[in-house]
Coordinates of C-alpha atoms in Angstrom, one line a residue:
M298 CA 113.5 76.9 79.2
L299 CA 115.2 76.5 82.9
I300 CA 118.9 75.9 82.8
Q301 CA 120.9 74.5 86.1
E302 CA 123.4 76.7 87.5
H303 CA 125.8 76.5 90.5
V304 CA 126.5 79.6 92.4
L305 CA 129.1 79.6 95.1
L306 CA 128.5 81.3 98.2
G307 CA 131.4 81.4 100.3
K308 CA 132.0 77.6 100.6
I309 CA 128.5 76.5 100.1
T310 CA 127.5 75.6 96.4
V311 CA 123.9 76.5 95.8
T312 CA 122.1 75.1 92.7
V313 CA 119.8 77.5 91.1
F314 CA 117.6 77.3 88.1
V315 CA 117.8 80.4 85.7
P316 CA 115.0 81.1 83.1
V317 CA 116.9 81.5 79.7
L318 CA 115.9 81.0 76.0
S319 CA 118.4 79.2 73.7
I320 CA 121.7 81.0 73.2
S321 CA 121.6 81.6 69.5
S322 CA 122.0 84.6 67.4
N323 CA 118.2 84.7 66.8
S324 CA 117.1 84.3 70.5
Y325 CA 116.0 86.9 73.3
N326 CA 118.4 86.4 75.9
V327 CA 117.1 87.2 79.6
T328 CA 120.0 88.1 81.9
F329 CA 120.0 86.6 85.4
L330 CA 117.0 88.3 87.3
P331 CA 119.0 89.5 90.4
A332 CA 121.3 91.0 88.1
K333 CA 118.3 93.2 86.5
L334 CA 117.1 94.1 90.0
I335 CA 120.5 95.6 90.9
N336 CA 120.7 97.4 87.7
G337 CA 117.1 98.8 88.0
G338 CA 117.6 99.8 91.7
V339 CA 121.0 101.6 91.1
A340 CA 119.6 103.4 88.1
G341 CA 116.5 104.8 90.0
L342 CA 118.7 105.9 92.7
V343 CA 121.1 107.9 90.5
G344 CA 118.2 109.1 88.3
V345 CA 115.9 110.5 91.0
T346 CA 118.9 112.3 92.8
C347 CA 119.7 114.0 89.6
V348 CA 116.2 115.1 88.6
F349 CA 114.0 115.4 91.8
P350 CA 113.8 119.1 91.9
I351 CA 112.1 119.1 88.4
D352 CA 109.9 116.7 89.4
L353 CA 108.7 118.8 92.8
A354 CA 108.2 121.7 90.3
K355 CA 105.9 119.5 88.1
T356 CA 103.6 118.3 91.0
R357 CA 103.3 121.9 92.3
L358 CA 102.6 123.2 88.8
Q359 CA 100.0 120.6 88.1
N360 CA 98.2 121.1 91.5
Q361 CA 97.9 125.0 90.9
Q362 CA 94.0 125.8 90.6
G363 CA 92.8 129.6 90.2
A364 CA 95.4 131.5 92.1
R365 CA 99.0 131.0 90.4
V366 CA 101.7 131.0 92.9
Y367 CA 104.2 130.0 90.3
S368 CA 104.3 131.1 86.7
G369 CA 106.6 128.2 85.4
M370 CA 109.2 125.7 86.1
L371 CA 112.1 128.2 86.8
D372 CA 110.2 130.6 88.7
C373 CA 108.7 127.5 91.0
L374 CA 112.4 126.5 91.7
T375 CA 113.6 130.0 92.5
K376 CA 110.7 130.8 95.1
T377 CA 111.1 127.2 96.6
I378 CA 114.9 127.9 97.2
K379 CA 113.9 131.4 98.8
M380 CA 111.2 130.3 100.9
E381 CA 112.3 126.6 102.0
G382 CA 116.1 126.8 101.3
Y383 CA 118.2 124.5 98.9
F384 CA 116.7 121.1 100.4
G385 CA 113.3 122.2 100.1
M386 CA 113.7 121.4 96.5
Y387 CA 114.1 117.7 97.7
R388 CA 111.2 117.4 99.9
G389 CA 109.8 114.1 99.5
A390 CA 112.9 112.8 97.8
A391 CA 113.5 110.2 100.7
V392 CA 110.6 108.4 99.9
N393 CA 111.4 108.2 96.2
L394 CA 115.0 106.9 97.0
T395 CA 113.5 104.3 99.2
L396 CA 111.0 102.8 97.0
V397 CA 112.5 103.6 93.7
T398 CA 114.8 100.7 93.5
P399 CA 112.1 98.0 93.9
E400 CA 109.8 100.3 91.6
K401 CA 112.3 100.5 88.9
A402 CA 113.8 96.9 89.2
I403 CA 110.1 95.6 89.0
K404 CA 109.4 97.6 85.7
L405 CA 112.5 96.8 84.2
A406 CA 112.7 93.1 85.2
A407 CA 108.9 92.6 84.4
N408 CA 109.3 94.0 80.9
D409 CA 112.3 91.5 80.3
V410 CA 110.2 88.5 81.6
F411 CA 107.1 89.3 79.4
R412 CA 109.5 89.9 76.3
Q413 CA 111.1 86.6 76.8
K414 CA 107.6 84.9 77.2
L415 CA 106.2 86.7 74.2
S416 CA 108.9 85.9 72.0
K417 CA 109.0 83.1 69.3
D418 CA 112.0 81.8 67.4
G419 CA 113.9 84.7 69.0
K420 CA 111.4 87.4 67.5
L421 CA 109.1 89.7 69.1
P422 CA 106.4 91.5 66.8
L423 CA 105.2 95.1 67.7
W424 CA 102.2 93.5 69.5
G425 CA 104.4 91.6 72.0
E426 CA 106.5 94.6 72.7
I427 CA 103.2 96.7 73.7
L428 CA 101.9 93.7 75.7
A429 CA 105.0 93.5 77.5
G430 CA 105.2 97.0 78.2
C431 CA 101.6 96.7 79.5
G432 CA 102.6 94.0 81.9
A433 CA 105.4 95.9 83.2
G434 CA 103.3 99.0 83.8
T435 CA 100.7 97.0 85.6
C436 CA 103.2 95.2 87.8
Q437 CA 105.1 98.3 89.0
V438 CA 101.7 99.9 90.3
V439 CA 102.2 97.9 93.5
V440 CA 104.9 100.0 94.6
T441 CA 104.6 103.2 92.4
T442 CA 101.0 104.1 94.1
P443 CA 102.1 104.4 97.5
M444 CA 105.3 106.1 96.8
E445 CA 103.7 108.6 94.6
M446 CA 100.8 109.3 97.4
L447 CA 103.5 110.0 100.1
K448 CA 105.8 112.0 97.8
I449 CA 103.0 114.4 96.5
Q450 CA 101.9 115.3 99.8
L451 CA 105.5 116.2 100.8
Q452 CA 106.1 118.1 97.6
D453 CA 102.7 120.1 97.7
A454 CA 103.3 121.1 101.3
G455 CA 105.3 124.2 100.1
R456 CA 102.9 125.2 97.5
L457 CA 100.1 125.3 99.9
A458 CA 102.2 127.4 102.3
A459 CA 103.1 129.8 99.7
Q460 CA 99.6 130.1 98.8
R461 CA 98.6 131.0 102.2
T462 CA 101.4 133.6 102.3
V463 CA 100.4 135.2 99.3
A464 CA 96.6 135.3 100.4
A465 CA 97.8 136.9 103.8
S466 CA 99.8 139.5 102.2
A467 CA 97.2 140.5 100.0
S468 CA 94.5 140.5 102.6
A469 CA 96.8 142.8 105.0
S470 CA 97.5 145.4 102.2
A471 CA 94.8 145.3 99.7
A472 CA 95.8 148.5 98.3
G473 CA 99.5 147.8 98.3
P474 CA 102.0 146.3 95.9
T475 CA 101.4 143.0 94.6
P476 CA 102.7 140.3 97.3
S477 CA 105.8 138.5 96.5
L478 CA 107.2 135.4 97.4
V479 CA 110.6 136.7 97.0
A480 CA 112.5 137.2 100.4
S481 CA 114.1 140.3 101.6
P482 CA 117.9 140.6 101.3
A483 CA 118.1 140.2 105.3
A484 CA 115.9 137.1 105.2
Q485 CA 117.7 133.8 105.5
P486 CA 116.9 131.0 103.1
G487 CA 114.3 128.5 104.7
T488 CA 113.3 130.8 107.5
N489 CA 109.7 131.1 106.1
A490 CA 109.7 127.1 105.1
P491 CA 106.4 125.4 105.9
P492 CA 106.4 123.4 108.9
R493 CA 107.9 119.8 107.6
S494 CA 105.7 116.8 107.9
S495 CA 107.1 113.1 107.3
A496 CA 106.6 110.1 105.3
T497 CA 106.3 108.0 108.5
R498 CA 103.7 110.5 110.0
I499 CA 101.7 110.6 106.9
T500 CA 101.7 106.7 106.4
L501 CA 100.5 106.0 109.9
E502 CA 97.8 108.9 109.7
L503 CA 96.5 107.2 106.6
L504 CA 96.7 103.6 107.8
K505 CA 94.8 104.8 110.8
T506 CA 92.1 106.6 109.2
R507 CA 91.9 105.0 105.8
G508 CA 93.5 101.8 106.1
L509 CA 95.7 100.4 103.4
R510 CA 93.3 101.7 101.0
G511 CA 94.4 105.1 101.9
L512 CA 98.1 104.3 100.7
Y513 CA 96.5 103.2 97.3
K514 CA 94.3 106.1 96.7
G515 CA 94.6 106.9 93.1
A516 CA 95.7 103.4 92.1
G517 CA 93.3 103.4 89.3
A518 CA 94.5 106.8 87.9
T519 CA 98.2 105.6 88.4
L520 CA 97.5 102.4 86.4
M521 CA 96.0 104.5 83.7
R522 CA 99.0 106.6 83.4
D523 CA 101.9 104.0 83.9
V524 CA 100.3 101.2 81.4
P525 CA 100.1 103.4 78.5
F526 CA 103.4 105.0 79.3
S527 CA 105.1 101.5 79.3
M528 CA 103.2 100.4 76.2
I529 CA 104.6 103.6 74.4
Y530 CA 108.1 103.5 76.0
F531 CA 109.2 99.9 75.8
P532 CA 108.4 99.3 72.3
L533 CA 109.9 102.6 71.1
F534 CA 113.1 102.2 73.3
A535 CA 113.5 98.7 71.6
N536 CA 113.2 100.0 68.0
L537 CA 115.2 103.0 68.5
N538 CA 117.8 100.9 70.4
A539 CA 117.9 98.6 67.1
V540 CA 118.6 101.5 64.6
G541 CA 121.7 101.5 62.4
R542 CA 122.3 97.5 63.0
T543 CA 122.5 94.8 60.3
E544 CA 121.1 92.2 62.5
E545 CA 117.5 91.4 62.8
R546 CA 116.3 94.3 64.8
H547 CA 114.7 92.2 67.5
S548 CA 117.8 89.7 67.7
N549 CA 118.7 90.8 71.3
P550 CA 119.2 94.5 70.9
Q551 CA 120.0 95.0 74.5
E552 CA 123.5 93.1 74.2
R553 CA 124.5 94.8 70.8
A554 CA 123.5 98.3 71.4
P555 CA 126.5 100.7 72.3
F556 CA 126.2 102.7 75.5
L557 CA 125.4 106.0 73.8
Q558 CA 122.8 104.5 71.8
S559 CA 121.0 103.0 74.6
F560 CA 121.2 106.1 76.5
V561 CA 119.7 108.4 73.8
A562 CA 117.1 105.8 72.8
G563 CA 116.1 105.7 76.7
C564 CA 116.0 109.6 76.7
T565 CA 114.1 109.9 73.5
A566 CA 111.5 107.2 74.2
G567 CA 111.0 108.5 77.9
S568 CA 110.3 112.1 76.7
V569 CA 107.9 111.0 74.2
A570 CA 105.9 108.8 76.5
A571 CA 106.0 111.2 79.4
V572 CA 104.4 114.0 77.3
A573 CA 102.0 111.6 75.8
V574 CA 100.4 110.6 79.2
T575 CA 100.7 113.8 81.0
P576 CA 97.0 114.6 80.9
L577 CA 96.6 111.2 83.0
D578 CA 99.4 112.5 85.2
V579 CA 97.5 115.4 86.2
I580 CA 94.4 113.4 86.8
K581 CA 96.6 111.3 89.0
T582 CA 98.1 114.1 91.0
R583 CA 94.9 115.8 91.6
L584 CA 93.4 112.7 93.1
Q585 CA 96.2 112.0 95.5
T586 CA 96.6 115.3 96.9
L587 CA 94.8 115.3 100.1
Q588 CA 95.1 118.7 101.0
K589 CA 93.8 121.5 98.9
G590 CA 94.2 125.2 99.0
E591 CA 91.6 127.8 99.3
G592 CA 89.2 127.7 96.7
E593 CA 90.7 124.4 95.1
D594 CA 88.5 121.5 93.7
S595 CA 88.2 118.2 95.4
Y596 CA 87.2 115.1 93.2
K597 CA 85.0 112.2 93.5
G598 CA 87.0 110.0 90.8
I599 CA 88.8 109.9 87.7
I600 CA 86.0 110.9 85.3
D601 CA 84.8 113.7 87.7
C602 CA 88.3 115.0 88.1
A603 CA 88.6 115.2 84.2
Q604 CA 85.2 116.9 84.0
R605 CA 86.0 119.5 86.6
I606 CA 89.3 120.3 85.3
L607 CA 88.0 120.6 81.7
K608 CA 85.4 122.9 82.8
R609 CA 86.9 125.2 85.3
E610 CA 90.5 125.4 83.6
G611 CA 90.2 124.2 79.9
P612 CA 92.1 121.8 78.0
A613 CA 95.5 123.2 78.6
A614 CA 95.3 122.5 82.1
F615 CA 95.8 118.8 81.1
L616 CA 99.4 119.4 80.1
K617 CA 100.5 121.3 83.2
G618 CA 103.9 120.1 84.0
A619 CA 104.5 118.5 80.6
T620 CA 107.7 120.1 80.1
C621 CA 108.9 119.2 83.8
R622 CA 107.8 115.7 83.0
A623 CA 109.9 115.5 79.7
L624 CA 112.9 116.9 81.7
V625 CA 112.5 114.3 84.5
I626 CA 111.5 111.1 82.5
A627 CA 114.2 111.7 79.7
P628 CA 117.2 111.6 82.0
L629 CA 116.0 109.3 84.1
F630 CA 115.3 106.5 81.8
G631 CA 118.3 107.4 79.7
I632 CA 120.3 106.8 82.9
A633 CA 118.4 103.7 83.7
Q634 CA 119.1 102.1 80.4
G635 CA 122.7 103.1 80.4
V636 CA 123.3 101.7 83.8
Y637 CA 121.2 98.7 82.8
F638 CA 123.2 97.9 79.7
L639 CA 126.7 98.6 81.2
G640 CA 125.9 95.6 83.5
I641 CA 126.6 96.9 86.8
G642 CA 124.4 94.3 88.4
E643 CA 126.3 91.6 86.7
H644 CA 129.8 92.9 87.9
M645 CA 128.6 93.3 91.5
L646 CA 127.1 89.5 91.2
G647 CA 130.4 88.5 89.7
L648 CA 132.5 90.1 92.8
L649 CA 130.2 88.6 95.2
G650 CA 130.4 85.2 93.5

């Protein structure tokens, strides 16, 4: 149902139509859409700033084939700081900070719109929750694919440089000690940092050589990851968010859940969904990585990638970076749901109104 509202902008009153359902205790209320977009954007910016170094470690660990530059997440972060300096952990962060606002806003807002449309008499069955999550995951791919494409190139550049350093050291002193990425005490952090590219340069190069399709390489794999993730995340979150309340669990849990419950539900649902789709994330990361290290495979598509990984690296390779993904997604979505339900967007619009 559409209701007519009057929004005061300065001295001009603008009439807008806001999609809502009836405001009864059994209905599923959908907050004013711009507020949801603001909430999603703010949550994305805060979350990415907090967890981006772990995401960088995840990308580098997933892309390792054969020769191991990093033994784990902490080893990756330590060597990154010593080779590239502290801000080396944030390579590619500018892309995420720029595009995460529309990406998270689309994801959260789309889920609410689909939940509204699929609700009947204020109730949303499990299949409706799954379909709503599926729709949200599908919508966000429009922004997620180019964002991930650019971010991965910037994140993985340091790994490739480190791999070349190890290979050069090994060739120069084959009979000597095992080469190390740990800088000498006299070395200053960042002095061995790889030459930096930029998202703008990569974008222009892709558009010039491959057209718009270049930015959307791996879109199918991104869709395969994000749709199942949302199908797991949103229903699980909605049910965890409704635990412990006497009302019908689908009767507007977003307004009734306390902040701490929303935060914990977001963290839990995010980590479960993240680990569940890690094999698909590994495939997506490998397909979207344009530059490969020495002896590393290139892939023709999703099936070819899965077959080659299984044959060369074994089943365990599909879980590379699973811990990192859980540590990234859990707080990211916990923060997102916390900000979402604190109503920062509503407060901002109230101040502007």
